[in-house]
C-alpha cells in the first residue's frame, strides 16, 4: 500500500522536480568527476579482497588498515591520511588533529567565525577536562562579515601570530552563514598562506566531502578532517573518521591518535575493513543522492513559504539544508515527521533534550541504520530562535 498523499501535494511535487533538473544535472557532473577519482584510487592502490579482514592485538602490520589510509588519501587528493574506525566522531578527529598540531603558547585562529558547538569545549573550555586552553594554547575567532564571507583584512592582520588557521566548511547550527566551497575557501587559504607561510591551514571538512570535484587539499589546505558516518562512509561505514593532508602534518596527528613513538603503526580492528572500503567506493554516489534531496527539500519548503538556505538553485558545498520555521512547535513537528517516515524507529517520537556538547536543547530525527549517520536521512535542530531545522542526507 502506498502512502496517502493528497493530490495538491503530488502536483507540487512534480513542479518542484521540474524546477530542480538544472541543479540535478550540475550535481551529476560533479558525480562523474568524483566517481572516477575514487575508482582510480582503488585501482592504483591495488585493493585486494584478501586484505579486507580484521586484525587483533596491537595491529602491527595490518595491511588492510594501511592500504585504506593510502586509498583514502588518493581519493581526496592528499599526500597522506589516517582513516580509522578508532575515531569516534568528527569532533574526535578534529580534536586529535588540533592536539597533534598545537603546543603550549601557540595561537589557534578560526578564520570562519566560532566553530561548531561540540568543538567549543575543546578549544576554550575551562571545566578541567583538558581543553586546548588548559594546555596553554591561545584561541581567537575572526567573526564573519555581514554577508557571511571571511574578513580577509582581519585574517591578514592576525595570521602572522597563528600556528594553526582553522576553516569550518559547513554552517554548523548557524543558518545565517553559508557553507564554504572552493570559491569561498581558496581566497581564505591564499590570504592566510601569504600572511604566514609557516602556519598550518586546517579545514573541518565535515558534510562537504565529494560535494565538489576537488577537496581543500587541492587548493592549499595542509589538513582536512571529517567523519566516516557522514559523506565518505557512503551510508555503509559503522563508525570512524579521517585526517588527511600533507605527510608531515598527518604524521604529527597519528602520534596523538595513539601514542608518541607508535603513531600509525598500531591499532587493530577485528571486525574487518570491508564496510570502510565499500563505503568510500559508494561515497560519490550517495553524496550526490543527498545533495539532490537537499535541493528538492529547499525548493519544496521555499514554495511552502519558509526561508531556506542554500536557495534551491544555489550550488551546494555540503549536504545540509537549513529551514527556518520561526516557531518552536512547527520546528518540533517537522523533526518528528521526519522520524515518523524513516525506515528505522519510525514509531519513536523525538523530543528536545540536553545533548552533551551543546548549549541549548537539541531535537534529532535519526531513523537510520547506523546511529548518527547524517548521510542516510536525518534532521536535527537546536531548540532556540530562529527555530531552524538542519536537514541532511537522503539516500
Coordinates of C-alpha atoms in Angstrom, one line a residue:
X1 CA 0.0 0.0 0.0
X2 CA 1.4 3.4 -0.9
X3 CA 1.4 6.4 1.4
X4 CA -1.7 8.6 1.3
X5 CA -0.6 11.9 -0.2
X6 CA -3.2 14.4 -1.2
X7 CA -3.4 15.4 -4.8
X8 CA -2.3 19.0 -4.3
X9 CA 1.0 17.8 -2.8
X10 CA 1.6 15.4 -5.6
X11 CA 1.1 18.3 -8.1
X12 CA 3.5 20.4 -6.1
X13 CA 6.0 17.5 -6.1
X14 CA 6.0 17.5 -9.9
X15 CA 6.5 21.3 -10.1
X16 CA 9.4 21.0 -7.6
X17 CA 11.1 18.1 -9.5
X18 CA 10.9 20.0 -12.8
X19 CA 12.5 23.1 -11.3
X20 CA 15.3 21.0 -9.8
X21 CA 16.5 19.5 -13.0
X22 CA 19.2 22.1 -13.7
X23 CA 20.7 21.6 -10.2
X24 CA 20.4 17.8 -10.5
X25 CA 22.4 17.9 -13.8
X26 CA 25.1 20.1 -12.1
X27 CA 25.4 17.5 -9.3
X28 CA 25.7 14.7 -11.8
X29 CA 28.6 16.4 -13.5
X30 CA 30.4 16.6 -10.1
X31 CA 29.5 12.9 -9.5
X32 CA 31.1 11.9 -12.8
X33 CA 34.4 13.5 -11.7
X34 CA 34.4 12.2 -8.1
X35 CA 33.5 8.7 -9.1
X36 CA 36.4 8.5 -11.5
X37 CA 38.7 9.8 -8.8
X38 CA 37.6 7.3 -6.2
X39 CA 37.8 4.4 -8.7
X40 CA 41.2 5.4 -9.7
X41 CA 42.3 5.5 -6.1
X42 CA 41.2 1.8 -5.6
X43 CA 42.9 0.7 -8.8
X44 CA 46.2 2.5 -8.3
X45 CA 46.5 1.2 -4.8
X46 CA 45.8 -2.4 -5.8
X47 CA 42.9 -3.1 -3.4
X48 CA 42.5 -6.8 -2.8
X49 CA 39.6 -8.8 -1.4
X50 CA 42.1 -10.7 0.6
X51 CA 43.0 -7.6 2.6
X52 CA 39.6 -6.7 3.9
X53 CA 39.7 -8.9 7.0
X54 CA 40.4 -7.6 10.5
X55 CA 43.3 -7.7 12.9
X56 CA 43.7 -8.2 16.6
X57 CA 46.0 -7.1 19.4
X58 CA 48.3 -4.2 18.6
X59 CA 47.5 -4.4 14.9
X60 CA 51.2 -4.4 13.8
X61 CA 51.5 -4.9 10.1
X62 CA 47.7 -4.6 9.4
X63 CA 47.9 -4.4 5.6
X64 CA 44.1 -3.6 5.2
X65 CA 44.3 -0.7 7.6
X66 CA 47.4 0.7 5.9
X67 CA 46.1 0.3 2.4
X68 CA 42.8 2.0 3.4
X69 CA 44.9 5.0 4.5
X70 CA 46.5 5.2 1.1
X71 CA 43.3 4.7 -0.8
X72 CA 41.6 7.4 1.2
X73 CA 44.5 9.8 0.6
X74 CA 44.4 9.2 -3.1
X75 CA 40.6 9.7 -3.2
X76 CA 40.7 13.1 -1.6
X77 CA 43.9 14.3 -3.3
X78 CA 46.1 14.3 -0.2
X79 CA 49.7 13.2 0.3
X80 CA 48.7 11.0 3.3
X81 CA 45.8 10.1 5.5
X82 CA 44.8 8.2 8.6
X83 CA 41.4 6.8 8.0
X84 CA 40.4 4.8 11.1
X85 CA 37.5 3.3 13.0
X86 CA 39.2 4.5 16.2
X87 CA 37.9 8.0 15.5
X88 CA 34.6 8.1 17.4
X89 CA 33.2 11.2 15.7
X90 CA 34.1 14.2 13.6
X91 CA 34.7 16.2 16.8
X92 CA 37.1 13.5 18.0
X93 CA 39.1 13.5 14.7
X94 CA 39.2 17.3 14.8
X95 CA 40.4 17.2 18.5
X96 CA 43.1 14.7 17.6
X97 CA 44.3 16.9 14.8
X98 CA 44.3 20.1 16.9
X99 CA 46.2 18.5 19.8
X100 CA 48.6 17.0 17.2
X101 CA 49.4 20.3 15.6
X102 CA 49.3 22.8 18.6
X103 CA 51.7 23.3 21.5
X104 CA 51.8 25.5 24.6
X105 CA 51.8 29.2 23.7
X106 CA 50.6 28.6 20.1
X107 CA 47.7 30.5 18.7
X108 CA 44.7 28.7 17.0
X109 CA 43.0 31.2 14.8
X110 CA 39.5 30.4 13.5
X111 CA 39.0 32.3 10.2
X112 CA 35.3 31.4 9.8
X113 CA 33.8 32.6 13.0
X114 CA 33.0 30.5 16.0
X115 CA 33.4 26.7 15.4
X116 CA 30.6 24.1 15.7
X117 CA 29.0 23.7 19.1
X118 CA 30.8 20.5 20.1
X119 CA 34.2 21.9 19.4
X120 CA 33.8 24.9 21.7
X121 CA 34.7 23.0 24.8
X122 CA 37.7 21.6 23.0
X123 CA 39.2 24.9 22.2
X124 CA 38.1 27.1 25.1
X125 CA 36.6 25.0 27.8
X126 CA 37.6 25.6 31.4
X127 CA 36.0 22.7 33.1
X128 CA 39.1 20.8 34.0
X129 CA 38.7 18.1 31.3
X130 CA 41.8 19.1 29.3
X131 CA 40.8 21.7 26.7
X132 CA 43.4 23.3 24.5
X133 CA 43.1 26.4 26.7
X134 CA 44.0 24.4 29.8
X135 CA 47.2 23.2 27.9
X136 CA 48.2 26.8 27.3
X137 CA 47.0 27.1 23.7
X138 CA 45.6 30.5 22.8
X139 CA 42.4 30.8 20.7
X140 CA 40.9 33.6 18.7
X141 CA 37.9 33.9 16.4
X142 CA 37.6 36.2 13.4
X143 CA 33.9 36.9 13.0
X144 CA 32.4 36.6 9.6
X145 CA 31.3 39.7 7.7
X146 CA 27.6 40.5 7.5
X147 CA 27.4 38.8 4.1
X148 CA 28.7 35.6 5.5
X149 CA 32.2 35.8 4.0
X150 CA 35.5 35.8 5.7
X151 CA 37.1 39.0 6.9
X152 CA 40.3 38.7 4.9
X153 CA 41.7 42.1 6.1
X154 CA 41.5 41.0 9.7
X155 CA 42.8 37.5 8.8
X156 CA 45.9 39.0 7.3
X157 CA 46.5 41.1 10.4
X158 CA 46.2 38.1 12.8
X159 CA 47.6 35.3 10.7
X160 CA 51.3 36.1 11.4
X161 CA 50.9 35.1 15.1
X162 CA 48.9 31.9 14.4
X163 CA 50.3 28.3 14.4
X164 CA 47.1 26.8 13.0
X165 CA 44.5 28.7 10.9
X166 CA 41.1 26.9 11.1
X167 CA 38.4 26.9 8.5
X168 CA 35.0 25.3 9.1
X169 CA 33.4 24.3 5.8
X170 CA 29.8 23.6 7.0
X171 CA 27.5 26.1 8.6
X172 CA 27.1 24.3 11.8
X173 CA 24.0 25.5 13.8
X174 CA 24.1 28.9 12.1
X175 CA 21.5 29.4 9.4
X176 CA 22.8 33.0 8.7
X177 CA 26.1 31.7 7.2
X178 CA 26.6 29.6 4.1
X179 CA 28.7 26.6 3.7
X180 CA 32.2 27.2 2.2
X181 CA 33.2 25.6 -1.0
X182 CA 36.2 26.2 -3.2
X183 CA 35.1 29.6 -4.2
X184 CA 34.9 30.8 -0.6
X185 CA 37.8 28.8 0.9
X186 CA 40.5 29.3 -1.7
X187 CA 40.8 33.1 -1.2
X188 CA 40.9 32.5 2.6
X189 CA 43.7 29.9 2.2
X190 CA 45.6 32.1 -0.1
X191 CA 45.4 35.1 2.2
X192 CA 46.4 33.0 5.2
X193 CA 49.4 31.5 3.3
X194 CA 50.6 34.9 2.1
X195 CA 50.4 36.3 5.6
X196 CA 52.0 33.4 7.4
X197 CA 53.7 30.7 5.2
X198 CA 54.6 28.6 8.3
X199 CA 51.1 28.3 9.7
X200 CA 49.2 25.0 9.2
X201 CA 45.9 25.5 7.5
X202 CA 43.3 23.0 8.7
X203 CA 39.7 22.5 7.3
X204 CA 36.8 21.0 9.2
X205 CA 35.5 19.2 6.1
X206 CA 32.5 17.5 7.7
X207 CA 29.4 17.3 5.5
X208 CA 31.3 18.6 2.4
X209 CA 33.3 15.6 1.0
X210 CA 32.6 14.8 -2.6
X211 CA 30.2 17.8 -3.0
X212 CA 32.7 19.4 -5.4
X213 CA 35.2 17.9 -7.8
X214 CA 38.2 18.8 -5.5
X215 CA 38.8 18.6 -1.8
X216 CA 40.6 21.5 0.0
X217 CA 44.0 19.8 -0.2
X218 CA 43.9 20.6 -3.9
X219 CA 43.9 24.3 -3.3
X220 CA 46.2 24.7 -0.4
X221 CA 44.9 23.2 2.9
X222 CA 47.5 21.3 5.0
X223 CA 44.9 19.2 6.7
X224 CA 41.3 18.2 6.1
X225 CA 39.3 16.4 8.8
X226 CA 36.0 14.6 8.9
X227 CA 33.7 11.8 9.9
X228 CA 33.0 8.5 8.2
X229 CA 29.4 8.5 9.4
X230 CA 28.9 11.4 7.1
X231 CA 29.7 11.6 3.4
X232 CA 32.9 9.5 3.0
X233 CA 31.3 6.5 4.7
X234 CA 28.8 6.2 1.9
X235 CA 26.0 5.1 4.2
X236 CA 27.9 1.9 4.9
X237 CA 30.7 2.5 7.5
X238 CA 29.5 2.0 11.0
X239 CA 32.0 4.4 12.7
X240 CA 35.2 6.2 12.1
X241 CA 36.8 9.4 10.8
X242 CA 39.8 10.6 9.0
X243 CA 42.7 13.2 8.9
X244 CA 44.2 13.8 5.5
X245 CA 46.7 16.2 4.0
X246 CA 50.4 16.9 4.0
X247 CA 52.5 14.0 5.1
X248 CA 54.3 15.9 7.9
X249 CA 51.0 17.1 9.4
X250 CA 49.3 13.7 9.2
X251 CA 52.3 12.1 10.9
X252 CA 52.1 14.5 13.8
X253 CA 48.4 13.8 14.3
X254 CA 48.9 10.0 14.1
X255 CA 51.1 10.2 17.2
X256 CA 48.3 11.9 19.0
X257 CA 45.7 9.4 18.0
X258 CA 47.7 6.5 19.5
X259 CA 50.9 7.4 21.5
X260 CA 54.1 9.2 20.8
X261 CA 56.5 6.8 19.3
X262 CA 54.0 4.3 18.0
X263 CA 51.9 6.6 15.8
X264 CA 50.1 4.9 12.9
X265 CA 51.9 1.6 13.4
X266 CA 49.3 0.3 15.9
X267 CA 45.5 0.0 16.0
X268 CA 43.6 -3.2 15.3
X269 CA 40.0 -3.7 14.1
X270 CA 38.8 -7.3 14.5
X271 CA 35.6 -6.7 12.5
X272 CA 37.5 -6.1 9.3
X273 CA 37.6 -3.1 6.9
X274 CA 35.1 -4.2 4.2
X275 CA 32.5 -1.6 5.2
X276 CA 35.1 1.2 5.1
X277 CA 36.3 0.3 1.6
X278 CA 32.8 -0.2 0.3
X279 CA 31.5 3.0 2.0
X280 CA 34.3 5.0 0.4
X281 CA 33.7 3.5 -3.0
X282 CA 29.9 4.4 -2.8
X283 CA 30.5 7.8 -1.3
X284 CA 30.4 9.9 -4.5
X285 CA 27.0 8.3 -5.5
X286 CA 25.5 8.6 -2.0
X287 CA 26.7 12.1 -1.6
X288 CA 25.1 13.1 -4.9
X289 CA 21.9 11.5 -3.8
X290 CA 22.0 13.5 -0.5
X291 CA 22.7 16.7 -2.5
X292 CA 19.7 16.1 -4.7
X293 CA 17.4 15.5 -1.7
X294 CA 18.7 18.8 -0.3
X295 CA 17.9 20.7 -3.5
X296 CA 14.4 19.1 -3.6
X297 CA 13.7 19.9 0.1
X298 CA 15.0 23.5 -0.3
X299 CA 12.7 24.1 -3.4
X300 CA 9.7 22.4 -1.7
X301 CA 9.9 24.3 1.6
X302 CA 10.5 27.6 -0.2
X303 CA 7.4 27.1 -2.2
X304 CA 5.6 26.5 1.1
X305 CA 6.7 29.9 2.4
X306 CA 9.7 29.1 4.5
X307 CA 13.1 30.7 4.4
X308 CA 15.8 28.1 3.3
X309 CA 19.5 28.0 2.8
X310 CA 21.0 27.3 0.4
X311 CA 18.5 28.6 -2.1
X312 CA 17.1 25.9 -4.5
X313 CA 19.3 26.9 -7.5
X314 CA 22.4 27.8 -5.5
X315 CA 25.4 25.4 -5.9
X316 CA 25.9 23.3 -2.9
X317 CA 29.1 22.8 -0.9
X318 CA 27.7 20.4 1.8
X319 CA 24.8 18.1 2.3
X320 CA 22.9 20.3 4.8
X321 CA 19.8 22.4 4.2
X322 CA 18.7 24.9 6.8
X323 CA 14.9 25.6 7.1
X324 CA 13.8 28.5 9.3
X325 CA 10.4 27.8 10.9
X326 CA 10.3 30.8 13.2
X327 CA 8.2 28.8 15.6
X328 CA 9.1 26.2 18.3
X329 CA 6.2 23.9 17.8
X330 CA 6.5 23.9 13.9
X331 CA 10.1 23.0 14.3
X332 CA 9.4 20.1 16.6
X333 CA 6.6 18.9 14.5
X334 CA 8.8 18.9 11.4
X335 CA 11.6 16.9 13.0
X336 CA 9.0 14.4 14.4
X337 CA 7.5 13.9 11.0
X338 CA 11.0 13.1 9.5
X339 CA 11.3 10.4 12.2
X340 CA 7.8 9.1 11.5
X341 CA 8.7 8.4 7.8
X342 CA 12.2 6.9 8.5
X343 CA 13.0 3.2 7.8
X344 CA 14.2 2.6 11.4
X345 CA 12.5 3.6 14.7
X346 CA 9.6 5.2 12.8
X347 CA 7.4 4.7 15.9
X348 CA 9.7 6.8 18.1
X349 CA 8.8 10.4 19.0
X350 CA 11.8 12.7 19.2
X351 CA 11.8 15.3 22.0
X352 CA 14.2 18.1 22.8
X353 CA 16.9 17.1 25.3
X354 CA 20.1 18.3 26.9
X355 CA 22.5 16.7 24.4
X356 CA 26.2 16.6 25.6
X357 CA 28.3 19.3 23.9
X358 CA 25.5 21.8 23.1
X359 CA 24.5 24.9 24.9
X360 CA 20.7 24.5 24.2
X361 CA 18.3 21.7 24.0
X362 CA 18.5 19.7 20.7
X363 CA 15.9 17.6 18.9
X364 CA 17.0 14.9 16.4
X365 CA 15.3 12.6 13.9
X366 CA 17.7 9.7 13.3
X367 CA 15.7 6.8 11.9
X368 CA 18.8 5.4 10.3
X369 CA 20.7 2.1 10.2
X370 CA 23.8 3.5 12.0
X371 CA 23.3 5.9 14.9
X372 CA 24.2 9.4 13.9
X373 CA 24.7 8.7 10.2
X374 CA 23.7 12.0 8.7
X375 CA 24.1 10.9 5.1
X376 CA 21.2 8.5 5.1
X377 CA 18.5 11.0 6.1
X378 CA 18.3 12.9 9.3
X379 CA 17.2 16.2 10.7
X380 CA 18.3 17.9 13.9
X381 CA 17.9 21.3 15.4
X382 CA 18.9 23.4 18.5
X383 CA 15.6 24.4 20.0
X384 CA 16.3 28.1 20.0
X385 CA 15.4 31.1 17.9
X386 CA 15.1 31.3 14.9
X387 CA 14.0 27.7 15.3
X388 CA 15.9 26.3 12.3
X389 CA 15.9 22.7 11.3
X390 CA 19.0 21.2 9.6
X391 CA 18.1 18.6 7.1
X392 CA 20.9 16.2 6.0
X393 CA 21.3 13.3 3.6
X394 CA 18.8 11.4 1.6
X395 CA 19.7 8.0 0.2

